[in-house]
Amino acid sequence: MNRDAMLSRAENASEPWDFLVIGGGATGVGVALDAASRGYSVLLLEGSDFGKGTSSRSTKLVHGGVRYLQQGNIPLVMEALKERGRLRRNAPHLVKDLAFVVPNYVWWEAPFYGIGMKVYDALAGKYGFGHSRNLSLEETVQALPTIETRGLRGGVLYHDGQFDDARLLIDLVQTAAGQGATLLNYAPVTKLVKDADGFVTGVEARDLESDVALRATARVVVNATGVFTDDIRQMDDPEARPMIRPSQGVHLVLPRPFLGGDSAIMVPHTDDGRVLFAIPWHGVVVVGTTDTPVDRASLEPIPLQEEVDFLLTHAARYLTRDPTPADVLSCFAGLRPLVGGGSEEDTASLSRDHTLQVSSSGLVTITGGKWTTYRKMAEDTVDHGVVLGGLDPRECITRELNIHGFHTHPERFGALEAYGSDAPAVEALLASEPDWAEPIHPRLRARAGEVIWAVREEMARTVDDVLARRTRSLLLDARASAEAAPTVAKLIARELGRSSGWAKAQATEFQELAAAYVLD
């Protein structure tokens, strides 16, 4: 997957694209993949890197949503559980079954949550990951060796899905490219182009690397920009009323010993009414999340002190060892693109259903939803786009389409498991030069050759692309990532033919970014 080739295709297209997608997160890439796999011509433009925003900052769960079950949103839960099952079938190298335990400290919790999880199982049907059951006190402690035992009565075990969000997104980009789509990162859209009747017929954009203006025409233009949805809508119509109410979710990353065993903890009701998770992931523990309304969307949202305090307090409540700020390896925040009404609503109560809107100019906007349901969101969007653009209708095939990297036994590749079927090629690259099999830092698992792979095969262009999204190093250990930045910058500079000055500036820029992931 070569960016120069993608740029050339975008610059030299002689015919209008069937679909032009703005936004390279899960929703936009999903739309590009669905449309391309049906045989339509597709151009996707992303203003930053693929998944720079919300799509790389999730709780790392592919789930039906126990919380939505509590709220009574059965259709959303059923749809998400069905999509969860499809995702595990289509990307088994990245989507895994994970056992969760709900610890019970009050007498009524065992029957209440036990029954709830049986309903969850029933709604999943043939897409289920495993059967839930009640655990004795001894079984609960065996599953969660570091759980707070004072007052503990037992637990309820259930199964849900876990994944690596940014890695899955990159594989979706590669799947879409393999189906013929043209996808370009670092190419922000600057203007919507309209015909004499005011109908959207294309966009103007700019390639940030070459500083060259791009112009593309299309039969259907899709706005899939997540928390930035309203920016594009107001580019279309300056009077458009905002529809997005961003909500911030913060996660703390702790060393693995804080959570013993291989099971995750799920607390169904915290002080603010949210579900709290402590999840084993890539050798660390991810604790989250919060639900805080914010006024303005940002590519690098900053955790609030009260959010950090909330997570530390709740982690201490359920773990035998109380985490301190010094224990936190990384703290990251993401914004949810929730569709909301009046300001009286708190974001925790807003629906996670997706919203599809077509403006009077023909701009198609798809927003809301959740990672788990990205494929269904894309299918609905393309179905509407086909009618709007007067295209020949074709059946959606993504329900059973294998995602790039598909491998039924990826565990055989050990540390390279997340690459799936690409692992042998990555392994060969690591062995091709003496230093490329070496870790980029003693506390990080990523190796030098993986940086080269990310640049050559996955369109990584910056230190942030590599450390935050291609290798997840920033989330696993922010301090170590900052220390590794100069090494990574030199590797990227060599591969892209950049100067030593460029490498130094890249390292400095990333170190400033990484500082926001470290708690003082």
mmCIF file of C-alpha atoms in Angstrom, residues 39-210:
data_model
loop_
_atom_site.group_PDB
_atom_site.id
_atom_site.type_symbol
_atom_site.label_atom_id
_atom_site.label_comp_id
_atom_site.label_asym_id
_atom_site.label_seq_id
_atom_site.Cartn_x
_atom_site.Cartn_y
_atom_site.Cartn_z
ATOM 1 C CA GLY A 39 -17.417 -2.564 -7.471
ATOM 2 C CA TYR A 40 -17.890 1.188 -7.154
ATOM 3 C CA SER A 41 -14.968 3.584 -7.642
ATOM 4 C CA VAL A 42 -13.966 5.159 -4.323
ATOM 5 C CA LEU A 43 -11.714 7.983 -3.149
ATOM 6 C CA LEU A 44 -11.236 8.537 0.594
ATOM 7 C CA LEU A 45 -9.531 11.669 1.936
ATOM 8 C CA GLU A 46 -8.309 11.905 5.529
ATOM 9 C CA GLY A 47 -7.007 15.195 6.907
ATOM 10 C CA SER A 48 -4.531 13.617 9.306
ATOM 11 C CA ASP A 49 -3.578 9.960 9.724
ATOM 12 C CA PHE A 50 -6.031 7.083 9.530
ATOM 13 C CA GLY A 51 -7.591 6.718 12.981
ATOM 14 C CA LYS A 52 -5.789 9.710 14.476
ATOM 15 C CA GLY A 53 -8.964 10.671 16.334
ATOM 16 C CA THR A 54 -11.639 8.582 18.005
ATOM 17 C CA SER A 55 -10.993 5.306 16.191
ATOM 18 C CA SER A 56 -7.641 4.649 17.900
ATOM 19 C CA ARG A 57 -8.752 5.706 21.388
ATOM 20 C CA SER A 58 -11.490 3.238 22.309
ATOM 21 C CA THR A 59 -11.722 0.897 25.307
ATOM 22 C CA LYS A 60 -10.467 -1.874 22.953
ATOM 23 C CA LEU A 61 -13.758 -3.779 23.125
ATOM 24 C CA VAL A 62 -15.887 -5.285 20.376
ATOM 25 C CA HIS A 63 -19.060 -5.658 22.378
ATOM 26 C CA GLY A 64 -22.811 -5.592 22.348
ATOM 27 C CA GLY A 65 -22.882 -3.132 25.213
ATOM 28 C CA VAL A 66 -24.022 -4.408 28.594
ATOM 29 C CA ARG A 67 -24.804 -0.816 29.516
ATOM 30 C CA TYR A 68 -27.189 -0.439 26.576
ATOM 31 C CA LEU A 69 -28.933 -3.594 27.760
ATOM 32 C CA GLN A 70 -29.437 -1.916 31.144
ATOM 33 C CA GLN A 71 -30.909 1.086 29.318
ATOM 34 C CA GLY A 72 -33.343 -1.162 27.462
ATOM 35 C CA ASN A 73 -31.922 -0.485 23.993
ATOM 36 C CA ILE A 74 -32.409 -4.066 22.828
ATOM 37 C CA PRO A 75 -32.195 -3.377 19.040
ATOM 38 C CA LEU A 76 -28.777 -1.716 19.424
ATOM 39 C CA VAL A 77 -27.503 -4.583 21.593
ATOM 40 C CA MET A 78 -28.743 -7.223 19.145
ATOM 41 C CA GLU A 79 -27.222 -5.424 16.154
ATOM 42 C CA ALA A 80 -23.906 -4.942 17.957
ATOM 43 C CA LEU A 81 -23.755 -8.581 19.076
ATOM 44 C CA LYS A 82 -24.377 -9.744 15.522
ATOM 45 C CA GLU A 83 -21.647 -7.416 14.205
ATOM 46 C CA ARG A 84 -19.323 -8.553 17.004
ATOM 47 C CA GLY A 85 -19.664 -12.117 15.780
ATOM 48 C CA ARG A 86 -19.014 -11.120 12.182
ATOM 49 C CA LEU A 87 -15.925 -9.166 13.168
ATOM 50 C CA ARG A 88 -14.417 -12.119 15.000
ATOM 51 C CA ARG A 89 -15.122 -14.347 12.010
ATOM 52 C CA ASN A 90 -13.697 -11.872 9.495
ATOM 53 C CA ALA A 91 -10.660 -10.718 11.514
ATOM 54 C CA PRO A 92 -9.732 -13.524 13.941
ATOM 55 C CA HIS A 93 -6.137 -12.258 14.103
ATOM 56 C CA LEU A 94 -7.333 -9.094 15.876
ATOM 57 C CA VAL A 95 -10.706 -9.852 17.498
ATOM 58 C CA LYS A 96 -10.576 -12.227 20.464
ATOM 59 C CA ASP A 97 -12.882 -13.694 23.058
ATOM 60 C CA LEU A 98 -12.261 -12.240 26.522
ATOM 61 C CA ALA A 99 -13.760 -13.426 29.797
ATOM 62 C CA PHE A 100 -15.195 -10.682 32.027
ATOM 63 C CA VAL A 101 -16.102 -10.980 35.681
ATOM 64 C CA VAL A 102 -18.625 -8.751 37.445
ATOM 65 C CA PRO A 103 -17.610 -8.840 41.131
ATOM 66 C CA ASN A 104 -20.553 -9.051 43.549
ATOM 67 C CA TYR A 105 -20.388 -7.235 46.889
ATOM 68 C CA VAL A 106 -24.137 -7.017 47.655
ATOM 69 C CA TRP A 107 -26.471 -9.995 48.028
ATOM 70 C CA TRP A 108 -28.775 -9.032 45.131
ATOM 71 C CA GLU A 109 -26.016 -8.524 42.554
ATOM 72 C CA ALA A 110 -25.469 -12.216 41.759
ATOM 73 C CA PRO A 111 -29.086 -12.952 40.717
ATOM 74 C CA PHE A 112 -29.566 -9.519 39.110
ATOM 75 C CA TYR A 113 -26.464 -9.530 36.936
ATOM 76 C CA GLY A 114 -26.607 -13.279 36.427
ATOM 77 C CA ILE A 115 -30.029 -12.981 34.825
ATOM 78 C CA GLY A 116 -28.919 -9.931 32.826
ATOM 79 C CA MET A 117 -25.982 -11.822 31.341
ATOM 80 C CA LYS A 118 -28.228 -14.757 30.423
ATOM 81 C CA VAL A 119 -30.335 -12.277 28.437
ATOM 82 C CA TYR A 120 -27.105 -10.985 26.830
ATOM 83 C CA ASP A 121 -26.231 -14.566 25.853
ATOM 84 C CA ALA A 122 -29.698 -15.161 24.420
ATOM 85 C CA LEU A 123 -29.604 -11.968 22.336
ATOM 86 C CA ALA A 124 -26.259 -13.040 20.839
ATOM 87 C CA GLY A 125 -27.707 -16.356 19.653
ATOM 88 C CA LYS A 126 -25.400 -18.095 17.176
ATOM 89 C CA TYR A 127 -23.022 -15.116 17.365
ATOM 90 C CA GLY A 128 -22.283 -15.778 21.043
ATOM 91 C CA PHE A 129 -18.722 -15.907 22.392
ATOM 92 C CA GLY A 130 -19.412 -18.160 25.377
ATOM 93 C CA HIS A 131 -21.950 -18.832 28.120
ATOM 94 C CA SER A 132 -22.193 -16.722 31.248
ATOM 95 C CA ARG A 133 -22.349 -18.263 34.724
ATOM 96 C CA ASN A 134 -22.312 -17.348 38.367
ATOM 97 C CA LEU A 135 -19.022 -17.783 40.233
ATOM 98 C CA SER A 136 -18.452 -18.668 43.856
ATOM 99 C CA LEU A 137 -16.209 -16.506 46.021
ATOM 100 C CA GLU A 138 -13.314 -18.902 45.457
ATOM 101 C CA GLU A 139 -13.850 -19.002 41.663
ATOM 102 C CA THR A 140 -14.018 -15.212 41.519
ATOM 103 C CA VAL A 141 -10.704 -14.814 43.344
ATOM 104 C CA GLN A 142 -9.152 -17.473 41.112
ATOM 105 C CA ALA A 143 -10.258 -15.554 38.002
ATOM 106 C CA LEU A 144 -9.288 -12.173 39.493
ATOM 107 C CA PRO A 145 -6.355 -12.733 41.889
ATOM 108 C CA THR A 146 -5.945 -9.001 42.566
ATOM 109 C CA ILE A 147 -9.621 -8.226 43.232
ATOM 110 C CA GLU A 148 -10.525 -6.512 46.498
ATOM 111 C CA THR A 149 -11.860 -9.341 48.675
ATOM 112 C CA ARG A 150 -13.289 -7.311 51.564
ATOM 113 C CA GLY A 151 -17.049 -7.872 51.339
ATOM 114 C CA LEU A 152 -16.729 -9.908 48.117
ATOM 115 C CA ARG A 153 -19.496 -12.529 47.755
ATOM 116 C CA GLY A 154 -18.753 -13.959 44.319
ATOM 117 C CA GLY A 155 -19.096 -12.875 40.717
ATOM 118 C CA VAL A 156 -20.754 -13.312 37.354
ATOM 119 C CA LEU A 157 -18.641 -14.395 34.384
ATOM 120 C CA TYR A 158 -19.555 -13.531 30.807
ATOM 121 C CA HIS A 159 -17.798 -13.273 27.437
ATOM 122 C CA ASP A 160 -17.267 -10.365 25.086
ATOM 123 C CA GLY A 161 -14.827 -9.320 22.368
ATOM 124 C CA GLN A 162 -11.504 -7.524 22.557
ATOM 125 C CA PHE A 163 -9.482 -6.015 19.716
ATOM 126 C CA ASP A 164 -6.737 -3.602 18.737
ATOM 127 C CA ASP A 165 -8.671 -0.703 17.247
ATOM 128 C CA ALA A 166 -5.922 1.092 15.305
ATOM 129 C CA ARG A 167 -4.467 -2.169 13.955
ATOM 130 C CA LEU A 168 -7.920 -3.241 12.752
ATOM 131 C CA LEU A 169 -8.406 0.126 11.071
ATOM 132 C CA ILE A 170 -5.110 -0.170 9.188
ATOM 133 C CA ASP A 171 -6.138 -3.654 8.052
ATOM 134 C CA LEU A 172 -9.479 -2.246 6.888
ATOM 135 C CA VAL A 173 -7.613 0.420 4.909
ATOM 136 C CA GLN A 174 -5.570 -2.339 3.271
ATOM 137 C CA THR A 175 -8.699 -4.390 2.602
ATOM 138 C CA ALA A 176 -10.357 -1.410 0.933
ATOM 139 C CA ALA A 177 -7.221 -0.756 -1.117
ATOM 140 C CA GLY A 178 -7.216 -4.405 -2.147
ATOM 141 C CA GLN A 179 -10.791 -3.960 -3.372
ATOM 142 C CA GLY A 180 -9.706 -1.054 -5.558
ATOM 143 C CA ALA A 181 -10.357 1.972 -3.329
ATOM 144 C CA THR A 182 -7.976 4.944 -3.332
ATOM 145 C CA LEU A 183 -7.280 6.145 0.211
ATOM 146 C CA LEU A 184 -5.103 9.108 1.114
ATOM 147 C CA ASN A 185 -4.041 10.331 4.534
ATOM 148 C CA TYR A 186 -2.774 13.865 5.206
ATOM 149 C CA ALA A 187 -5.130 15.289 2.583
ATOM 150 C CA PRO A 188 -7.684 17.543 4.321
ATOM 151 C CA VAL A 189 -10.770 18.665 2.415
ATOM 152 C CA THR A 190 -10.852 22.474 2.208
ATOM 153 C CA LYS A 191 -14.038 23.075 0.233
ATOM 154 C CA LEU A 192 -17.147 21.366 -1.097
ATOM 155 C CA VAL A 193 -17.721 21.934 -4.817
ATOM 156 C CA LYS A 194 -21.307 22.443 -6.023
ATOM 157 C CA ASP A 195 -22.984 22.743 -9.408
ATOM 158 C CA ALA A 196 -25.257 25.549 -10.584
ATOM 159 C CA ASP A 197 -28.200 23.949 -8.783
ATOM 160 C CA GLY A 198 -26.346 23.843 -5.474
ATOM 161 C CA PHE A 199 -25.788 20.088 -5.535
ATOM 162 C CA VAL A 200 -22.496 18.791 -4.117
ATOM 163 C CA THR A 201 -20.415 17.375 -6.971
ATOM 164 C CA GLY A 202 -16.979 17.056 -5.390
ATOM 165 C CA VAL A 203 -14.355 18.603 -3.148
ATOM 166 C CA GLU A 204 -11.198 20.627 -3.087
ATOM 167 C CA ALA A 205 -8.431 19.294 -0.844
ATOM 168 C CA ARG A 206 -4.724 19.731 -0.219
ATOM 169 C CA ASP A 207 -1.961 17.166 -0.010
ATOM 170 C CA LEU A 208 -0.020 18.248 3.076
ATOM 171 C CA GLU A 209 3.206 16.511 2.031
ATOM 172 C CA SER A 210 3.581 18.157 -1.380
#
